[in-house]
XYZ file of C-alpha atoms in Angstrom:
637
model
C 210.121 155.071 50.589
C 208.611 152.087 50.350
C 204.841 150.936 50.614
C 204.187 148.268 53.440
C 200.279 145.943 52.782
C 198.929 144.266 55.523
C 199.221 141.053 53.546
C 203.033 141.375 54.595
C 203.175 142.145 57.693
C 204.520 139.325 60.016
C 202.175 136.675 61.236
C 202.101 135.192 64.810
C 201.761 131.621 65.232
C 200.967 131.576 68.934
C 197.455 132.983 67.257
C 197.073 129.727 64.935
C 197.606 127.513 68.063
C 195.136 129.729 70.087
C 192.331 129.040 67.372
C 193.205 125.482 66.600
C 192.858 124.727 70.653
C 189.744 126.705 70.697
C 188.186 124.863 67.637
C 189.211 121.578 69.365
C 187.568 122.258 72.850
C 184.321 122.745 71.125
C 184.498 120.253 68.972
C 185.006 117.538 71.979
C 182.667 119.603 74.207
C 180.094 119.027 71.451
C 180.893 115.254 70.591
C 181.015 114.775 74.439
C 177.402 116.203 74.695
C 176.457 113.918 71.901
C 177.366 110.780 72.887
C 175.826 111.702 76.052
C 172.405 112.203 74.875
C 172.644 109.401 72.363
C 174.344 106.467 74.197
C 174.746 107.301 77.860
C 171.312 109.067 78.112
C 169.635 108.201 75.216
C 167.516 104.991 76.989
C 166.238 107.378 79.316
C 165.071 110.280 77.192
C 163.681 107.382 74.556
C 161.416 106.096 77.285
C 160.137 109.693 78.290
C 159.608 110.489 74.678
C 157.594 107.218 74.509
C 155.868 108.004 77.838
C 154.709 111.615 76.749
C 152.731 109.327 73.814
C 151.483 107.088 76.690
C 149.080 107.319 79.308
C 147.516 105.512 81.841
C 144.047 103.617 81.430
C 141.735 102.802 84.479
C 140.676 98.907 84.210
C 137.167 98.723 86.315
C 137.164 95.344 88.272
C 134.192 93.211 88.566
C 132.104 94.171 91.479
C 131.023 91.459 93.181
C 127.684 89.238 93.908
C 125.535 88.785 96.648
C 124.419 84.955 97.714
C 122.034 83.988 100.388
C 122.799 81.458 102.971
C 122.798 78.956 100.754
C 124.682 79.782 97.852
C 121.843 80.935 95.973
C 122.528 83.982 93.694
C 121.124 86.627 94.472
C 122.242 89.976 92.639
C 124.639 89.015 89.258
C 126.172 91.444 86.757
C 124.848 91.371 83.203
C 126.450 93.576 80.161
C 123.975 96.468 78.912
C 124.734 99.127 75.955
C 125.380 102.464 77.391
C 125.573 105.352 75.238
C 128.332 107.929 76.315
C 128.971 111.374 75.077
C 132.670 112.824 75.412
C 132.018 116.648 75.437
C 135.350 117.400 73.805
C 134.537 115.707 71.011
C 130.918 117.333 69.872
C 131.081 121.192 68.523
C 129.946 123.652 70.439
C 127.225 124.593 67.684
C 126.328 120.572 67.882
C 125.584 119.789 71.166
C 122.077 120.446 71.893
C 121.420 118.946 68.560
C 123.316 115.491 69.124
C 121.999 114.859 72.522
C 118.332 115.672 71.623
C 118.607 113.346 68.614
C 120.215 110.573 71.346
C 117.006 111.522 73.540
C 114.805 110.597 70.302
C 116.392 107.168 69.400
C 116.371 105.671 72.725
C 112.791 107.422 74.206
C 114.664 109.897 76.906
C 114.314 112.942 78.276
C 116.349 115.377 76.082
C 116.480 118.318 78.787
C 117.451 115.831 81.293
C 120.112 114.631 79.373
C 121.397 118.422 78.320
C 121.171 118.772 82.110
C 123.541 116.188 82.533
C 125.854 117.194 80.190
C 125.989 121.122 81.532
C 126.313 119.762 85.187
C 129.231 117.463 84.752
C 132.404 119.412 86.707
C 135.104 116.809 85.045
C 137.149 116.971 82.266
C 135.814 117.725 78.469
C 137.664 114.732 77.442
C 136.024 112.359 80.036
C 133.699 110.014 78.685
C 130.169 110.686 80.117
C 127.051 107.897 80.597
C 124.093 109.660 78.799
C 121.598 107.112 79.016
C 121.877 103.248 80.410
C 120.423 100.055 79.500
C 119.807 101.500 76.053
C 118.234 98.005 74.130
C 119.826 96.235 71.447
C 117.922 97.844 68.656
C 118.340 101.482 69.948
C 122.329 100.516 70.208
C 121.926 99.444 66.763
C 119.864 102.624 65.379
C 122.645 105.093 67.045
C 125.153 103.198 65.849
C 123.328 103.631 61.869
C 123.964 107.467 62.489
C 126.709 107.462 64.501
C 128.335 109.624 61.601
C 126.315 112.544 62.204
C 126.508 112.211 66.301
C 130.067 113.706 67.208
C 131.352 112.675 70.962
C 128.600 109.542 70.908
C 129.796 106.182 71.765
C 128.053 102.947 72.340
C 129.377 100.459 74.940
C 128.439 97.265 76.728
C 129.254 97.940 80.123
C 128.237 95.666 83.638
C 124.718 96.527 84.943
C 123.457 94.875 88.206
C 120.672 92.033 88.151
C 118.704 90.681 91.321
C 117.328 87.533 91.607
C 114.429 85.350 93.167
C 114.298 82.654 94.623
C 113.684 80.484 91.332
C 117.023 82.226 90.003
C 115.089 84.352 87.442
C 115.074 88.125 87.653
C 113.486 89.485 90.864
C 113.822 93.223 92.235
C 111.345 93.050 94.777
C 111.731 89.923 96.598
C 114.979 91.406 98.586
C 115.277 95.010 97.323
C 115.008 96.754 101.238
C 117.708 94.556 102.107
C 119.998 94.952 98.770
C 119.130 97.968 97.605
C 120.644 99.099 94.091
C 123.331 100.532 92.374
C 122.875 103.307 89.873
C 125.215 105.335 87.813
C 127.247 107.705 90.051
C 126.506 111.467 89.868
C 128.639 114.157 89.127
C 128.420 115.935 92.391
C 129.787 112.482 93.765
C 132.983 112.437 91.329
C 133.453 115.459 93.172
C 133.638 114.323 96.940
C 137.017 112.721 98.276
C 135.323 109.190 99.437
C 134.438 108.813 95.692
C 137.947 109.462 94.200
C 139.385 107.452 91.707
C 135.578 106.747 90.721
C 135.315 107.055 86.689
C 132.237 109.513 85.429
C 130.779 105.760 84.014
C 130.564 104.054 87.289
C 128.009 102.699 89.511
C 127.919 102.768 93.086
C 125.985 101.307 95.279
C 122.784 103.312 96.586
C 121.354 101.623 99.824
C 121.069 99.171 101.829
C 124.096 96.059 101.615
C 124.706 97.542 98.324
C 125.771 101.077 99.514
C 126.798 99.427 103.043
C 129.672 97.010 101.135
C 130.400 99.339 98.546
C 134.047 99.226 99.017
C 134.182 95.276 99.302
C 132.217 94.993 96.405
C 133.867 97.223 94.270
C 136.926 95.864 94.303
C 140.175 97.807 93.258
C 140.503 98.926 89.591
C 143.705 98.389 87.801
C 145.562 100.784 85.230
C 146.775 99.675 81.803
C 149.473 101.578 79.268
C 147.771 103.049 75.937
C 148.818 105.096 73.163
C 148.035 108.722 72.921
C 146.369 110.001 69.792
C 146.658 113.105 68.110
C 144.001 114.394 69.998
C 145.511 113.532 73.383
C 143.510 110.920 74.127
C 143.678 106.316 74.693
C 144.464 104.734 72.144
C 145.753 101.149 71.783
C 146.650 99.488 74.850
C 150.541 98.437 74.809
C 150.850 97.003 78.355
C 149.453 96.726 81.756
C 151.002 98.444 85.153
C 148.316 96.732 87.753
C 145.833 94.163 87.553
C 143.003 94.361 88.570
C 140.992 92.816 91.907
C 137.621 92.098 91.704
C 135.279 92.472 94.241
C 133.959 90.509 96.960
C 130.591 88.689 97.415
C 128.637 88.737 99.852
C 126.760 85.652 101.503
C 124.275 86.669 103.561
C 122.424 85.379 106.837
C 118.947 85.801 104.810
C 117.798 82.611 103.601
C 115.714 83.313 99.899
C 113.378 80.463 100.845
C 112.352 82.203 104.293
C 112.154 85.651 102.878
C 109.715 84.353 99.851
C 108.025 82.440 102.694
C 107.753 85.310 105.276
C 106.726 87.361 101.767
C 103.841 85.400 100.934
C 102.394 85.277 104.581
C 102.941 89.349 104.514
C 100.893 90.069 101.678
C 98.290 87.802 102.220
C 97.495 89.482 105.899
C 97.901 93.076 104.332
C 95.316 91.567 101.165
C 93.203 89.878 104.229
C 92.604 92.883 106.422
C 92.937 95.571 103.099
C 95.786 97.341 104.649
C 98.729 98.942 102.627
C 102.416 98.543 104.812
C 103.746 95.753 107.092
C 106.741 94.125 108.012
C 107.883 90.449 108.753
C 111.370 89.580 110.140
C 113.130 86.313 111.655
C 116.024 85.759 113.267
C 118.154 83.592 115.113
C 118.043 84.417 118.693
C 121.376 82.826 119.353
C 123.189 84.602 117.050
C 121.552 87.830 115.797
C 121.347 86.692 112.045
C 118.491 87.988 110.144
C 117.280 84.990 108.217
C 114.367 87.260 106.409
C 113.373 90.807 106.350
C 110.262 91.763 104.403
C 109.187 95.354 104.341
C 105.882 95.581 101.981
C 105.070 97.603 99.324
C 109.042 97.105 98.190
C 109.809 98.732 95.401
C 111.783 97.394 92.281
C 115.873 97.233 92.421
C 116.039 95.890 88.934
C 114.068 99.363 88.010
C 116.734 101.056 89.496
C 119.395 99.481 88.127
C 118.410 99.265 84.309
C 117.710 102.910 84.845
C 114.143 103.745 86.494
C 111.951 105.944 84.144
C 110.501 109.121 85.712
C 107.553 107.523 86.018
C 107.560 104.989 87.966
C 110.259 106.984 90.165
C 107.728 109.707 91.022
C 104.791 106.711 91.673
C 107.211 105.683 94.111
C 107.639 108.899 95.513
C 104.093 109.533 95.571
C 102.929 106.237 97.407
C 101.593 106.759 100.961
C 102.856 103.888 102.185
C 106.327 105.121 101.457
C 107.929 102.060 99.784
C 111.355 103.665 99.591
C 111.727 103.056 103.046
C 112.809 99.819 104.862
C 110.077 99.958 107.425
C 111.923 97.401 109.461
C 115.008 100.123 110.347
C 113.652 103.468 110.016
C 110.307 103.952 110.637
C 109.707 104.099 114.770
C 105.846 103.192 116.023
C 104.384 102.818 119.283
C 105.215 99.328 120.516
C 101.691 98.788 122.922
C 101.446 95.651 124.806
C 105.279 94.147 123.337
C 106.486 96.845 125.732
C 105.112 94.942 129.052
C 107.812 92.710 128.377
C 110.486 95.942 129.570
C 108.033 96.804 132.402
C 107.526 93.405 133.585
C 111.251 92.894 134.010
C 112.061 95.943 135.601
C 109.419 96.048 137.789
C 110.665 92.354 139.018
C 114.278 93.706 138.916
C 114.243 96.619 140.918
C 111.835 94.956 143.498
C 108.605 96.817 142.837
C 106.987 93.132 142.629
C 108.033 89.510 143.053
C 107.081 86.234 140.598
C 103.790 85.386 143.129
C 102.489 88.519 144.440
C 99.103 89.803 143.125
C 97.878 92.952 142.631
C 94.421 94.282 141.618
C 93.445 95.439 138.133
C 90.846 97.565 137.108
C 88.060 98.770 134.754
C 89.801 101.772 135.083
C 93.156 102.142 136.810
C 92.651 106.177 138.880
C 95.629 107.598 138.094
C 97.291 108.825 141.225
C 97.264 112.769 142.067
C 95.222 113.761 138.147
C 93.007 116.283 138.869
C 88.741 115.106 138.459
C 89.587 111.916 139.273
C 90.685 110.794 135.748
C 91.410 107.243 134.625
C 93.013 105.224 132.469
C 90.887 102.672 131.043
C 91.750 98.720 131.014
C 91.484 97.265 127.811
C 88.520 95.166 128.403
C 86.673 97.990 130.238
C 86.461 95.384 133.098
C 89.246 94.372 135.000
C 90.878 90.741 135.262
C 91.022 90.465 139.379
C 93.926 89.859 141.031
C 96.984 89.335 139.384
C 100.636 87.566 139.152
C 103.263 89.573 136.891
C 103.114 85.843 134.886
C 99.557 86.314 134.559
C 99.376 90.064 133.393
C 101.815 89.243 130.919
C 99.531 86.380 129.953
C 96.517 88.384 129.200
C 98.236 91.501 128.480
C 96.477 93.986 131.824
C 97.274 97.204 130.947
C 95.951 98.286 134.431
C 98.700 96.167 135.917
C 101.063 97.582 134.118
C 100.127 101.111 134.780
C 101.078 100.553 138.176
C 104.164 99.003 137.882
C 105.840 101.869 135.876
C 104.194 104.286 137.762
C 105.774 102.411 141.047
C 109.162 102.426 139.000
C 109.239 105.837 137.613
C 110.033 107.060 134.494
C 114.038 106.266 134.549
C 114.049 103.592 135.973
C 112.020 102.202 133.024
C 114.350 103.976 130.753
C 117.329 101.803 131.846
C 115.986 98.675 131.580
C 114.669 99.573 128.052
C 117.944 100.459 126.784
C 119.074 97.228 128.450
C 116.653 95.943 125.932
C 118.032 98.055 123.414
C 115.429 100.908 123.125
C 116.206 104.017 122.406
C 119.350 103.278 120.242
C 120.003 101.732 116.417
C 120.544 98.148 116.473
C 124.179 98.339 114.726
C 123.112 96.280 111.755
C 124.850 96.342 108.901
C 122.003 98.716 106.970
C 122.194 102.263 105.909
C 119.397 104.869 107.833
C 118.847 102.786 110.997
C 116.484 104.681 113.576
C 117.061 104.941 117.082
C 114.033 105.180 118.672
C 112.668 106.909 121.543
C 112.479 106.149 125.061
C 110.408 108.450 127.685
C 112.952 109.723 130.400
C 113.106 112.711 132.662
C 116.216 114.295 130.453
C 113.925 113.931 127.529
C 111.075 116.089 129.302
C 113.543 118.680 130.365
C 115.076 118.850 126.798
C 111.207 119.813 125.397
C 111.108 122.106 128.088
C 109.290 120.363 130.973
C 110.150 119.366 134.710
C 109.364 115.933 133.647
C 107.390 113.197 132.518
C 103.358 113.751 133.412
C 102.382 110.657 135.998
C 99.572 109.655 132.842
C 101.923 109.609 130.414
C 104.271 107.946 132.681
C 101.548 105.135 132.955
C 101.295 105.327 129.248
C 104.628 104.315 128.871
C 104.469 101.193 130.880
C 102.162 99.815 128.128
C 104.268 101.256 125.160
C 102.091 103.947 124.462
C 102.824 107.725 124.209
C 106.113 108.370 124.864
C 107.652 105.069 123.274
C 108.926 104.453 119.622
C 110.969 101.830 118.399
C 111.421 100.291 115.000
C 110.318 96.757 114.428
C 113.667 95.730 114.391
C 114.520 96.842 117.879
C 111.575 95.191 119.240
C 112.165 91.541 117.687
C 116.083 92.220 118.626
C 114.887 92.494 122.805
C 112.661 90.001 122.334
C 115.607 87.827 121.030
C 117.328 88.663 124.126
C 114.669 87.284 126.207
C 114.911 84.196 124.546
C 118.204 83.614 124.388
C 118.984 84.231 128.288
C 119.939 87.969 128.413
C 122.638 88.589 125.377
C 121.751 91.655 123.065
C 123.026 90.619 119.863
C 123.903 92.664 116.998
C 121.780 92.106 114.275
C 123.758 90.800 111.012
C 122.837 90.257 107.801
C 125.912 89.134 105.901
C 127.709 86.087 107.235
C 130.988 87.177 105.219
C 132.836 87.719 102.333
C 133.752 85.159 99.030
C 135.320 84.813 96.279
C 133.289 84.114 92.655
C 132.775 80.803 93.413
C 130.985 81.459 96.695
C 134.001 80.106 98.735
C 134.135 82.046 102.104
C 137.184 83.669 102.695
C 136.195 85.905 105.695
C 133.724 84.668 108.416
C 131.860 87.791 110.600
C 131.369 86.264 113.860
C 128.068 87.048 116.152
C 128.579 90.204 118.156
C 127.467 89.961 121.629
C 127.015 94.086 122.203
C 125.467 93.924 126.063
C 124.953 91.107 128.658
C 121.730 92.103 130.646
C 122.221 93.111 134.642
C 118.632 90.787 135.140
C 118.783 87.743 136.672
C 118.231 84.573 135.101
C 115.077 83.740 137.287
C 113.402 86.573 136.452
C 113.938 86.404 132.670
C 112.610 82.753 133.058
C 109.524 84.123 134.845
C 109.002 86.875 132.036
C 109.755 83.283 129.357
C 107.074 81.406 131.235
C 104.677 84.724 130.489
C 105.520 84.535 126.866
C 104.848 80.801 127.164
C 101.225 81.803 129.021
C 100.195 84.308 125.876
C 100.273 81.545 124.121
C 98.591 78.716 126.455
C 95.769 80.704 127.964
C 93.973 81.823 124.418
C 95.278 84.984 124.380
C 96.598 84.972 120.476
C 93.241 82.602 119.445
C 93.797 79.441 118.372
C 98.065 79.697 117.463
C 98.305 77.658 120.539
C 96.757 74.509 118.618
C 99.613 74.822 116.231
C 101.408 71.572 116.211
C 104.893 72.696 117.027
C 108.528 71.426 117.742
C 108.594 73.763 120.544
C 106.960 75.555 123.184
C 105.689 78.885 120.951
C 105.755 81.545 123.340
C 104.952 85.411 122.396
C 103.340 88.709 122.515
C 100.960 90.393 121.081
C 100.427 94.223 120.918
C 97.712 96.642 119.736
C 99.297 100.314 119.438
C 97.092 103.425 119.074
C 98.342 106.699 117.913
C 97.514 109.381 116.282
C 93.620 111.429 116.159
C 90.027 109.951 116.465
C 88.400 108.814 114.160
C 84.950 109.700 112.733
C 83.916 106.153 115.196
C 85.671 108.339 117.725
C 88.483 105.218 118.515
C 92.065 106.189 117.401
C 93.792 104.014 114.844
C 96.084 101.232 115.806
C 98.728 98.940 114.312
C 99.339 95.717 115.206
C 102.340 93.462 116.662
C 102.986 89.936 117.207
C 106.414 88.537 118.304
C 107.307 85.098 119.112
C 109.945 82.742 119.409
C 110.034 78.895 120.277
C 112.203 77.429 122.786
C 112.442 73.777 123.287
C 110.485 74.361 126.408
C 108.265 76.640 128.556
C 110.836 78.775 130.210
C 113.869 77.676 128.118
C 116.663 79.807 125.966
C 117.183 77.677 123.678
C 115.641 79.426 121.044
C 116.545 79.528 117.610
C 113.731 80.871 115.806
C 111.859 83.888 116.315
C 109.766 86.122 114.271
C 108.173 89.405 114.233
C 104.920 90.596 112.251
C 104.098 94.610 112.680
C 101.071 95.767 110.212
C 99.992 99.318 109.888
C 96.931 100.865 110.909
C 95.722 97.277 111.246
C 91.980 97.960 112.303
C 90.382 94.891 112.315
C 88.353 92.426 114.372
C 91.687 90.076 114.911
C 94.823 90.463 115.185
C 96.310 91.050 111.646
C 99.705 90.372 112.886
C 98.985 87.413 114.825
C 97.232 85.435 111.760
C 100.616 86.354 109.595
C 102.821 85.221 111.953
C 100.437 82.062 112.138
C 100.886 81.524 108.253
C 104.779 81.505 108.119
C 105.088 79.278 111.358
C 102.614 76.817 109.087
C 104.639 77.134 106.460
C 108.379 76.785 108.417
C 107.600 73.840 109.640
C 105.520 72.518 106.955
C 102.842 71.717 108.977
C 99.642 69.842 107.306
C 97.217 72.507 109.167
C 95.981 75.934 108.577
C 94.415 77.543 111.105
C 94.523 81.009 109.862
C 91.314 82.955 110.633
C 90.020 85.774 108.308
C 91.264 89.185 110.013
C 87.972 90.965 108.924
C 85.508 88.921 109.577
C 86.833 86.572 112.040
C 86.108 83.442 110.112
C 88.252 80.433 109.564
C 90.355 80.546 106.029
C 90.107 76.536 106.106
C 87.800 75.505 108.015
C 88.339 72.055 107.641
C 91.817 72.072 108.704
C 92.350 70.861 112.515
């Protein structure tokens, strides 16, 4: 029998055909796929191999400046060297080393620098500002050893300038209004109204600056760059967005005024040896705030080029607090200013009329106080019978005892907040006070029926119960001149481009018409006008004016006895000038508050006095001495 091999056995072809097919599918499938990826789809996957070697750049805009009135430049931007530290980038075993020998070469604070370095919650790769406004030779010393200082970079980056009035650098002469900026802090990268904020940013800190940080920011633009090995920018190879620089600011402030109302300031404060004042004018007609000087200021430029401990903690140290904008946040006792409110009221809700006199005393009894107590008038003596005009004219606190007593306490509260006591201003500042205003909810709230009958009395002469901030007094003033509008105080007129070309105008902001009458706000105008006249305010009425000055003064105690046994006081004087007695035409008016002013005259009064000389550039000066009541120039007439 014979042997059969596999190698003979019949072969199908149907399995030949089966393979062949089989071969062929996959060989299509796979060409198919090919050409897919490399013609139809290559572009696509091209681009997102190019975009994972790409990423996207933040371009800071240019934040923008702040002019006065005039055009005059006021806060610029000027390139500094910044010296950065990227965390990533330094060895772990390095750190402390590198930043402490950055502390050496540019005279900081190693431990506050390690602090800021530990305390930053953002990425390792971020770059981080170590220390700003480094000079040129530091820059040029790190940049020496820059081979031995992992993670450091050097970098000229925009720091903010402010400006005087001559154009030349200048932090004080505007810095309550401005402010600063300052390099943002790491628990602000972390809050949602700072996003898109880069670790090397400023921002502004207060006042305009902080108010109009998102105008003057502008909006930052992204660019295209390379990725490096390590992941990070690298050469930029397009841009996606632009970006917009900020937009100025032109203010109402007028730089000549506010170095004007500056000068007259500090010479009453050097005068009378006091420490804190505050001068501001404004328009009556249409709120602006042409100056606002709040002395001792402090030193934006300080700020801004980074402020060494030092001085920071001198600041911080000063009694006389010059941190603060005095003019906004810091409430006093208004004294005699406040007769203005009672005077009105008391005409408005018919507790007197324009002619009818009452009597005034040495001192007023005050009705139902137990031993007969009084409340003394400020001369001790009494002026006789009196007109509401006339009161107002020589300032009768005994008159005015008895009106608010006759009015009662609420009464008196709603015609002070028709004033606007008792609540901010609205101006366009940071940390604006309210006030306070005496009022039988306010008792209750402290935990009494009401308001006492002698404090009540108090009241009528803004003493006591009454606070307001010098801004809030000059602002109802304003509305007495101008015929019963409260305005809201502005201080920027609107926003412009680089060039100072306005291209968005804030219009005056009428916030409450008064419910008085126009007679009896021109009765309460003719007072004014009488403070002046009758000798009241010394010799301002010899001032040879466009005008009819008309005004206030005030003398506010507070506070303990002294060793003398009299209480402290500050001092007030408010004025505005109409074309006329009577008349609401004013345009100017001006406000002068010095604190703890204890002196013979009227410290207020004589500053007020100097800028008026000056405003009008009048050939007199008839500024007396504060202390000793002498004539500065006593030749002038």
């Amino acid at each position: 029998m014979a042997e059969t091999h596999a190698a003979d056995l019949p072969r199908s072809p149907h399995r030949f055909v089966a393979f062949a097919l089989i071969a062929v599918t996959i060989l299509v499938a796979l060409t198919a796929r090919l050409f897919q990826l490399q013609v139809i789809d290559g572009g696509r996957y091209a681009a997102q191999a190019a975009a994972a070697q790409q990423v996207e750049v933040p371009v800071p805009s240019v934040r923008g400046l702040i002019r006065d009135r005039e055009g005059r430049l006021l806060a610029i931007n000027v390139p500094r060297w910044v010296v950065t530290v990227t965390p990533a980038d330094v060895p772990a075993d390095q750190q402390q080393r590198v930043i402490r020998r950055v502390a050496a070469l540019t005279g900081s604070d190693p431990e506050a620098l390690i602090a800021r370095v530990s305390g930053y919650s953002g990425a390792q790769s971020d770059a981080i500002s170590l220390v700003s406004g480094v000079t040129r030779d530091q820059a040029l010393l790190i940049g020496e050893e820059q081979a031995t200082l992992p993670g450091i970079d050097i970098a000229a980056q925009p720091e903010r300038r402010y400006l005087g009035l001559d154009g030349g650098p200048d932090g004080l002469l505007l810095s309550d209004v401005i402010g600063y900026t300052a390099p943002i802090s790491a628990d602000e990268l972390s809050r949602p109204e700072f996003a898109g904020y880069l670790p090397t940013d400023l921002v502004g800190r207060t006042g305009l600056e902080a108010q109009y940080e998102a105008d003057l920011r502008g909006t930052y633009g992204t660019d295209l760059a390379e990725r490096d090995a390590s992941g990070r920018a690298g050469r930029v190879v397009g841009s996606l967005r632009s970006p917009v620089d900020g937009q100025s600011l032109v203010l109402t402030i007028d730089a000549r005024l506010q170095a004007m109302a500056t000068t007259a300031l500090q010479w009453g404060l050097d005068s009378a040896h006091l420490t804190s004042g505050v001068t501001i004018v404004m328009n009556p007609q249409t709120g602006e705030i042409l100056a606002m000087v709040s002395l001792p200021a402090y030193d934006a430029n300080a700020f801004a080029g980074g402020i060494s401990t030092d001085l920071y903690q001198s600041y911080l140290a000063n009694p006389a607090k010059p941190l603060r904008n005095h003019a906004i946040s810091d409430v006093y006792p208004p004294g005699s200013t406040f007769k203005l409110v009672t005077g009105l009221a008391a005409l408005e809700e018919g507790v007197t009329t324009p002619g009818k006199l009452w009597p005034t005393y040495g001192c007023y009894p005050i009705p139902d106080a137990a031993d007969g107590r009084c409340l003394f008038e400020w001369n001790r003596t009494g002026f006789g019978p009196l007109d509401v005009v006339d009161a107002f004219a020589v300032s009768s606190d005994t008159f005015f005892y008895q009106m608010a007593i006759k009015l009662g306490v609420d009464r008196l509260a709603r015609w002070a907040g028709e004033f606007g006591f008792g609540q901010p201003s609205g101006i366009d500042l940071p940390n604006e006070a309210a006030g306070t205003v005496a009022s039988t909810a306010g008792a209750r709230s402290q935990g009494r029926a009401g308001v006492y009958t002698g404090e009540l009395a108090q009241a009528g002469i803004g003493q006591n119960v009454i606070a307001v901030t010098p801004l809030q007094l000059l602002n109802a003033y304003a509305t007495l001149a101008n015929g019963g509008k409260l305005m809201r105080p502005m201080l920027v007129r609107g926003l412009a481009d680089a060039d100072g070309t306005m291209v968005q105008t804030f219009a005056p902001t009428v916030t409450a018409t008064m419910g008085a009458s126009q007679a009896n706000l021109q009765t309460m105008r003719i007072g004014a006008r009488e403070v002046i006249t009758t000798g009241h305010a010394l010799n301002i009425r010899n001032l040879r004016l466009p005008g009819a000055l008309s005004g206030k003064t005030g003398t506010a105690e507070y506070g303990s006895a002294e060793a003398d046994g009299n209480l402290p006081y500050h001092s007030w004087f408010v004025a505005f000038v109409p074309s006329k007695a009577g008349a609401d035409d004013a345009t100017l008016a001006v406000l002068t508050f010095t604190y703890r002013a204890k002196a013979l005259g009227n410290v207020s009064t004589e500053v007020v006095k100097y800028f008026l000389q000056e405003y009008f550039n009048l050939d007199q000066d008839l500024r007396y001495n504060p202390i000793t009541l002498t004539r500065v120039n006593p030749n002038s007439r």
